[in-house]
Amino acid sequence: MNNSDTKHFVLVHGAWHGAWCWEKVTPLLEQMGHEVHALDLPGLGDDPTPIAEITLDAYVNAVKDVILSIDHDVILVGHSMGGLIITQTAELVPDKVRALGYLAAFSPADGETLFQHAMADGKSHVTRFNQVNEEEGYFTVPSDKLPECFYGLCSEEDTRNAIARLRPQPLAPLMQPVNITPENYGRVRRCYIECTKDQALTWPMQQKMQKNARLDALFTLETDHSPFYSCPSDLVDCLLRL
């Protein structure tokens, strides 16, 4: 593959997770000659940022720094909560983003928060079972609900390894509204990869998010909330089409 065919992916994980969740996707893309940049958001994965210091701006700045370190335009992919982050990031650096890829992700409209959509998703296992620690500013999902919530079609080994690496999700970023405009965010190509058997961000809510984003393309995976484990090859096929 020559340099002109190389795609540069920036992969943004969702709540509780870290860059580790892309561990099966990254080598598949790299074997095809593409470049992959997966980061830990502040306070998640191996990042040590204290919960009290974490805001949506902190998330967005972390992603923006990665994008600005790359000498090419990028395909910016956000999973679940990551959709919130890529939405705001695209507003700030639209000329650097070749396409946005929402993977079973939130896509709030201008002035909206992730929290308001999450709370409206009444059949979501996250909405039904989450446990909030208001004093420390984070929330979790009970351990016995995690497999069916996130990893319903994943192997037992992948599920076990993923659960062991989850961290508490800070609340503050989910309460902050996005600020996007037609002039910036509105001119970036927007694509959505829906997961029709998702128990965390249900398919009806994903369809609402697709309308919010006003898509250029839609792709469908008949899988759970974690296609990076349940069907990584199929996910890569979608990513290459973004």
mmCIF file of C-alpha atoms in Angstrom:
data_model
loop_
_atom_site.group_PDB
_atom_site.id
_atom_site.type_symbol
_atom_site.label_atom_id
_atom_site.label_comp_id
_atom_site.label_asym_id
_atom_site.label_seq_id
_atom_site.Cartn_x
_atom_site.Cartn_y
_atom_site.Cartn_z
ATOM 1 C CA MET A 1 0.000 0.000 0.000
ATOM 2 C CA ASN A 2 1.423 3.392 -0.920
ATOM 3 C CA ASN A 3 1.247 6.387 1.375
ATOM 4 C CA SER A 4 -1.692 7.900 -0.494
ATOM 5 C CA ASP A 5 -3.787 4.823 0.380
ATOM 6 C CA THR A 6 -2.903 4.882 4.069
ATOM 7 C CA LYS A 7 -5.699 5.907 6.381
ATOM 8 C CA HIS A 8 -5.025 7.429 9.783
ATOM 9 C CA PHE A 9 -7.500 6.311 12.420
ATOM 10 C CA VAL A 10 -7.954 7.955 15.815
ATOM 11 C CA LEU A 11 -10.007 5.614 18.007
ATOM 12 C CA VAL A 12 -11.851 6.980 21.045
ATOM 13 C CA HIS A 13 -13.213 4.462 23.536
ATOM 14 C CA GLY A 14 -16.420 4.753 25.528
ATOM 15 C CA ALA A 15 -17.276 5.039 29.211
ATOM 16 C CA TRP A 16 -15.428 2.822 31.720
ATOM 17 C CA HIS A 17 -13.167 1.446 28.980
ATOM 18 C CA GLY A 18 -9.699 2.392 27.729
ATOM 19 C CA ALA A 19 -7.587 2.204 24.592
ATOM 20 C CA TRP A 20 -7.243 -1.506 25.344
ATOM 21 C CA CYS A 21 -10.730 -2.191 23.934
ATOM 22 C CA TRP A 22 -9.353 -1.736 20.389
ATOM 23 C CA GLU A 23 -6.717 -4.447 20.869
ATOM 24 C CA LYS A 24 -8.233 -6.766 18.224
ATOM 25 C CA VAL A 25 -9.077 -3.989 15.761
ATOM 26 C CA THR A 26 -5.737 -2.177 15.771
ATOM 27 C CA PRO A 27 -3.589 -5.048 14.420
ATOM 28 C CA LEU A 28 -6.111 -5.801 11.669
ATOM 29 C CA LEU A 29 -5.953 -2.209 10.446
ATOM 30 C CA GLU A 30 -2.162 -2.054 10.778
ATOM 31 C CA GLN A 31 -1.731 -5.287 8.822
ATOM 32 C CA MET A 32 -3.513 -3.517 5.950
ATOM 33 C CA GLY A 33 -1.012 -0.666 6.089
ATOM 34 C CA HIS A 34 -3.110 1.871 7.980
ATOM 35 C CA GLU A 35 -2.046 3.878 11.029
ATOM 36 C CA VAL A 36 -3.986 3.624 14.274
ATOM 37 C CA HIS A 37 -3.890 5.981 17.233
ATOM 38 C CA ALA A 38 -5.889 4.750 20.225
ATOM 39 C CA LEU A 39 -5.719 6.817 23.400
ATOM 40 C CA ASP A 40 -6.772 6.516 27.009
ATOM 41 C CA LEU A 41 -9.150 9.315 27.925
ATOM 42 C CA PRO A 42 -8.297 11.180 31.147
ATOM 43 C CA GLY A 43 -9.015 9.031 34.186
ATOM 44 C CA LEU A 44 -9.677 5.876 32.148
ATOM 45 C CA GLY A 45 -7.496 3.050 30.909
ATOM 46 C CA ASP A 46 -4.043 3.691 32.350
ATOM 47 C CA ASP A 47 -4.427 7.469 32.582
ATOM 48 C CA PRO A 48 -3.921 8.681 36.177
ATOM 49 C CA THR A 49 -5.954 11.932 36.024
ATOM 50 C CA PRO A 50 -8.087 12.288 39.197
ATOM 51 C CA ILE A 51 -11.844 12.144 38.700
ATOM 52 C CA ALA A 52 -12.277 15.622 40.173
ATOM 53 C CA GLU A 53 -10.239 17.107 37.287
ATOM 54 C CA ILE A 54 -12.116 15.444 34.449
ATOM 55 C CA THR A 55 -14.471 17.413 32.203
ATOM 56 C CA LEU A 56 -15.687 17.116 28.629
ATOM 57 C CA ASP A 57 -13.090 19.738 27.721
ATOM 58 C CA ALA A 58 -10.357 17.521 29.186
ATOM 59 C CA TYR A 59 -11.530 14.623 27.042
ATOM 60 C CA VAL A 60 -11.748 16.758 23.911
ATOM 61 C CA ASN A 61 -8.336 18.324 24.449
ATOM 62 C CA ALA A 62 -6.757 14.877 24.818
ATOM 63 C CA VAL A 63 -8.232 13.765 21.486
ATOM 64 C CA LYS A 64 -7.403 17.051 19.787
ATOM 65 C CA ASP A 65 -3.770 16.778 20.874
ATOM 66 C CA VAL A 66 -3.508 13.375 19.237
ATOM 67 C CA ILE A 67 -5.072 14.640 16.009
ATOM 68 C CA LEU A 68 -2.793 17.662 15.849
ATOM 69 C CA SER A 69 0.252 15.409 16.298
ATOM 70 C CA ILE A 70 -0.580 13.610 13.031
ATOM 71 C CA ASP A 71 0.557 15.154 9.741
ATOM 72 C CA HIS A 72 -2.512 13.912 7.853
ATOM 73 C CA ASP A 73 -6.245 14.240 8.141
ATOM 74 C CA VAL A 74 -7.795 11.504 10.241
ATOM 75 C CA ILE A 75 -10.801 9.236 10.473
ATOM 76 C CA LEU A 76 -12.076 9.957 13.961
ATOM 77 C CA VAL A 77 -14.042 7.092 15.507
ATOM 78 C CA GLY A 78 -15.947 7.241 18.785
ATOM 79 C CA HIS A 79 -17.572 4.302 20.555
ATOM 80 C CA SER A 80 -20.597 4.917 22.811
ATOM 81 C CA MET A 81 -19.653 7.895 25.030
ATOM 82 C CA GLY A 82 -16.830 8.524 22.571
ATOM 83 C CA GLY A 83 -19.424 9.871 20.156
ATOM 84 C CA LEU A 84 -19.941 12.823 22.467
ATOM 85 C CA ILE A 85 -16.228 13.530 22.390
ATOM 86 C CA ILE A 86 -15.673 13.229 18.654
ATOM 87 C CA THR A 87 -18.655 15.522 18.064
ATOM 88 C CA GLN A 88 -17.092 18.354 20.045
ATOM 89 C CA THR A 89 -13.607 17.637 18.723
ATOM 90 C CA ALA A 90 -14.774 17.900 15.114
ATOM 91 C CA GLU A 91 -16.142 21.359 15.882
ATOM 92 C CA LEU A 92 -12.670 22.483 16.946
ATOM 93 C CA VAL A 93 -10.546 20.907 14.186
ATOM 94 C CA PRO A 94 -12.870 20.265 11.216
ATOM 95 C CA ASP A 95 -10.103 20.611 8.644
ATOM 96 C CA LYS A 96 -8.193 17.738 10.248
ATOM 97 C CA VAL A 97 -11.105 15.281 10.272
ATOM 98 C CA ARG A 98 -11.675 13.364 7.060
ATOM 99 C CA ALA A 99 -14.701 11.555 8.505
ATOM 100 C CA LEU A 100 -16.447 10.907 11.796
ATOM 101 C CA GLY A 101 -17.417 7.353 12.665
ATOM 102 C CA TYR A 102 -20.015 6.876 15.387
ATOM 103 C CA LEU A 103 -19.856 3.299 16.669
ATOM 104 C CA ALA A 104 -23.037 2.533 18.657
ATOM 105 C CA ALA A 105 -22.444 6.040 19.915
ATOM 106 C CA PHE A 106 -24.106 9.130 21.300
ATOM 107 C CA SER A 107 -24.397 12.027 18.868
ATOM 108 C CA PRO A 108 -25.856 14.973 20.794
ATOM 109 C CA ALA A 109 -27.129 18.014 18.925
ATOM 110 C CA ASP A 110 -25.938 21.523 19.751
ATOM 111 C CA GLY A 111 -26.724 22.379 23.371
ATOM 112 C CA GLU A 112 -27.502 18.783 24.363
ATOM 113 C CA THR A 113 -25.746 16.584 26.902
ATOM 114 C CA LEU A 114 -25.063 12.881 26.779
ATOM 115 C CA PHE A 115 -26.845 12.463 30.113
ATOM 116 C CA GLN A 116 -30.219 13.616 28.830
ATOM 117 C CA HIS A 117 -30.199 11.018 26.059
ATOM 118 C CA ALA A 118 -28.855 8.252 28.287
ATOM 119 C CA MET A 119 -31.619 8.789 30.822
ATOM 120 C CA ALA A 120 -34.217 8.667 28.038
ATOM 121 C CA ASP A 121 -32.991 5.215 26.967
ATOM 122 C CA GLY A 122 -35.243 3.402 29.416
ATOM 123 C CA LYS A 123 -34.482 -0.140 28.207
ATOM 124 C CA SER A 124 -30.718 0.317 28.392
ATOM 125 C CA HIS A 125 -29.095 -1.888 31.001
ATOM 126 C CA VAL A 126 -26.809 1.023 31.884
ATOM 127 C CA THR A 127 -29.774 3.292 32.571
ATOM 128 C CA ARG A 128 -31.618 0.610 34.528
ATOM 129 C CA PHE A 129 -28.777 -0.692 36.680
ATOM 130 C CA ASN A 130 -26.158 2.057 37.036
ATOM 131 C CA GLN A 131 -24.944 2.984 40.503
ATOM 132 C CA VAL A 132 -24.013 6.624 41.128
ATOM 133 C CA ASN A 133 -21.460 7.824 43.684
ATOM 134 C CA GLU A 134 -22.468 11.485 43.896
ATOM 135 C CA GLU A 135 -19.886 12.343 46.537
ATOM 136 C CA GLU A 136 -16.950 11.237 44.399
ATOM 137 C CA GLY A 137 -18.561 12.094 41.044
ATOM 138 C CA TYR A 138 -18.610 8.795 39.194
ATOM 139 C CA PHE A 139 -20.877 5.902 38.332
ATOM 140 C CA THR A 140 -20.560 2.192 37.687
ATOM 141 C CA VAL A 141 -22.582 -0.809 36.530
ATOM 142 C CA PRO A 142 -22.910 -3.747 38.984
ATOM 143 C CA SER A 143 -20.445 -6.500 38.144
ATOM 144 C CA ASP A 144 -23.158 -9.118 37.634
ATOM 145 C CA LYS A 145 -24.815 -6.920 34.981
ATOM 146 C CA LEU A 146 -21.663 -6.154 33.005
ATOM 147 C CA PRO A 147 -21.593 -9.237 30.726
ATOM 148 C CA GLU A 148 -25.139 -8.815 29.417
ATOM 149 C CA CYS A 149 -24.808 -5.029 29.298
ATOM 150 C CA PHE A 150 -21.629 -4.730 27.234
ATOM 151 C CA TYR A 151 -20.450 -8.142 26.061
ATOM 152 C CA GLY A 152 -23.516 -10.254 25.294
ATOM 153 C CA LEU A 153 -22.048 -11.860 22.146
ATOM 154 C CA CYS A 154 -18.384 -11.818 23.182
ATOM 155 C CA SER A 155 -16.344 -14.830 24.269
ATOM 156 C CA GLU A 156 -16.046 -15.591 27.977
ATOM 157 C CA GLU A 157 -12.319 -14.866 27.837
ATOM 158 C CA ASP A 158 -12.735 -11.465 26.180
ATOM 159 C CA THR A 159 -15.551 -10.596 28.586
ATOM 160 C CA ARG A 160 -13.508 -11.549 31.623
ATOM 161 C CA ASN A 161 -10.421 -9.653 30.437
ATOM 162 C CA ALA A 162 -12.438 -6.552 29.587
ATOM 163 C CA ILE A 163 -14.321 -6.426 32.894
ATOM 164 C CA ALA A 164 -11.029 -6.658 34.794
ATOM 165 C CA ARG A 165 -9.858 -3.428 33.153
ATOM 166 C CA LEU A 166 -12.979 -1.265 33.515
ATOM 167 C CA ARG A 167 -12.703 1.850 35.680
ATOM 168 C CA PRO A 168 -15.323 4.120 37.306
ATOM 169 C CA GLN A 169 -16.803 6.595 34.819
ATOM 170 C CA PRO A 170 -16.662 10.290 35.822
ATOM 171 C CA LEU A 171 -20.035 12.028 35.678
ATOM 172 C CA ALA A 172 -19.000 15.613 34.882
ATOM 173 C CA PRO A 173 -18.286 15.153 31.128
ATOM 174 C CA LEU A 174 -21.707 13.612 30.616
ATOM 175 C CA MET A 175 -23.443 16.668 32.055
ATOM 176 C CA GLN A 176 -21.696 19.233 29.825
ATOM 177 C CA PRO A 177 -23.531 20.229 26.615
ATOM 178 C CA VAL A 178 -21.788 20.213 23.269
ATOM 179 C CA ASN A 179 -21.341 23.433 21.358
ATOM 180 C CA ILE A 180 -21.313 22.759 17.613
ATOM 181 C CA THR A 181 -22.044 24.805 14.490
ATOM 182 C CA PRO A 182 -22.995 24.097 10.866
ATOM 183 C CA GLU A 183 -19.856 25.968 9.775
ATOM 184 C CA ASN A 184 -17.474 23.586 11.548
ATOM 185 C CA TYR A 185 -19.008 20.310 12.705
ATOM 186 C CA GLY A 186 -21.624 20.536 9.985
ATOM 187 C CA ARG A 187 -19.123 20.219 7.137
ATOM 188 C CA VAL A 188 -17.419 17.043 8.376
ATOM 189 C CA ARG A 189 -18.485 13.733 6.825
ATOM 190 C CA ARG A 190 -20.536 11.791 9.407
ATOM 191 C CA CYS A 191 -21.113 8.039 9.411
ATOM 192 C CA TYR A 192 -22.740 5.682 11.894
ATOM 193 C CA ILE A 193 -22.136 2.006 12.639
ATOM 194 C CA GLU A 194 -25.210 0.703 14.432
ATOM 195 C CA CYS A 195 -25.242 -2.420 16.598
ATOM 196 C CA THR A 196 -28.734 -3.877 16.549
ATOM 197 C CA LYS A 197 -28.409 -6.221 19.560
ATOM 198 C CA ASP A 198 -26.924 -3.598 21.855
ATOM 199 C CA GLN A 199 -28.140 -3.688 25.478
ATOM 200 C CA ALA A 200 -26.169 -0.628 26.640
ATOM 201 C CA LEU A 201 -27.174 1.934 23.994
ATOM 202 C CA THR A 202 -30.297 0.382 22.532
ATOM 203 C CA TRP A 203 -30.993 0.266 18.824
ATOM 204 C CA PRO A 204 -33.951 2.706 19.052
ATOM 205 C CA MET A 205 -31.723 5.242 20.788
ATOM 206 C CA GLN A 206 -28.989 4.664 18.215
ATOM 207 C CA GLN A 207 -31.547 5.461 15.521
ATOM 208 C CA LYS A 208 -32.359 8.720 17.285
ATOM 209 C CA MET A 209 -28.645 9.537 17.416
ATOM 210 C CA GLN A 210 -28.403 8.881 13.679
ATOM 211 C CA LYS A 211 -31.074 11.509 13.027
ATOM 212 C CA ASN A 212 -29.191 13.947 15.233
ATOM 213 C CA ALA A 213 -26.007 13.443 13.246
ATOM 214 C CA ARG A 214 -27.660 13.849 9.822
ATOM 215 C CA LEU A 215 -25.592 11.064 8.360
ATOM 216 C CA ASP A 216 -23.699 10.697 5.137
ATOM 217 C CA ALA A 217 -23.556 6.895 5.538
ATOM 218 C CA LEU A 218 -24.970 4.147 7.769
ATOM 219 C CA PHE A 219 -23.561 0.667 8.374
ATOM 220 C CA THR A 220 -25.161 -2.141 10.369
ATOM 221 C CA LEU A 221 -23.683 -4.855 12.566
ATOM 222 C CA GLU A 222 -26.000 -7.492 14.064
ATOM 223 C CA THR A 223 -24.108 -7.539 17.320
ATOM 224 C CA ASP A 224 -23.774 -6.307 20.895
ATOM 225 C CA HIS A 225 -22.262 -3.107 22.311
ATOM 226 C CA SER A 226 -18.691 -4.364 21.858
ATOM 227 C CA PRO A 227 -18.105 -5.278 18.202
ATOM 228 C CA PHE A 228 -14.372 -4.730 18.724
ATOM 229 C CA TYR A 229 -14.536 -8.090 20.547
ATOM 230 C CA SER A 230 -17.631 -9.803 19.162
ATOM 231 C CA CYS A 231 -16.880 -9.221 15.439
ATOM 232 C CA PRO A 232 -13.619 -7.282 14.960
ATOM 233 C CA SER A 233 -13.175 -8.220 11.288
ATOM 234 C CA ASP A 234 -16.674 -7.032 10.398
ATOM 235 C CA LEU A 235 -16.054 -3.835 12.332
ATOM 236 C CA VAL A 236 -12.829 -3.209 10.436
ATOM 237 C CA ASP A 237 -14.693 -3.643 7.146
ATOM 238 C CA CYS A 238 -17.062 -0.876 8.258
ATOM 239 C CA LEU A 239 -14.231 1.371 9.440
ATOM 240 C CA LEU A 240 -12.520 1.132 6.070
ATOM 241 C CA ARG A 241 -15.712 2.309 4.372
ATOM 242 C CA LEU A 242 -16.098 5.438 6.487
#
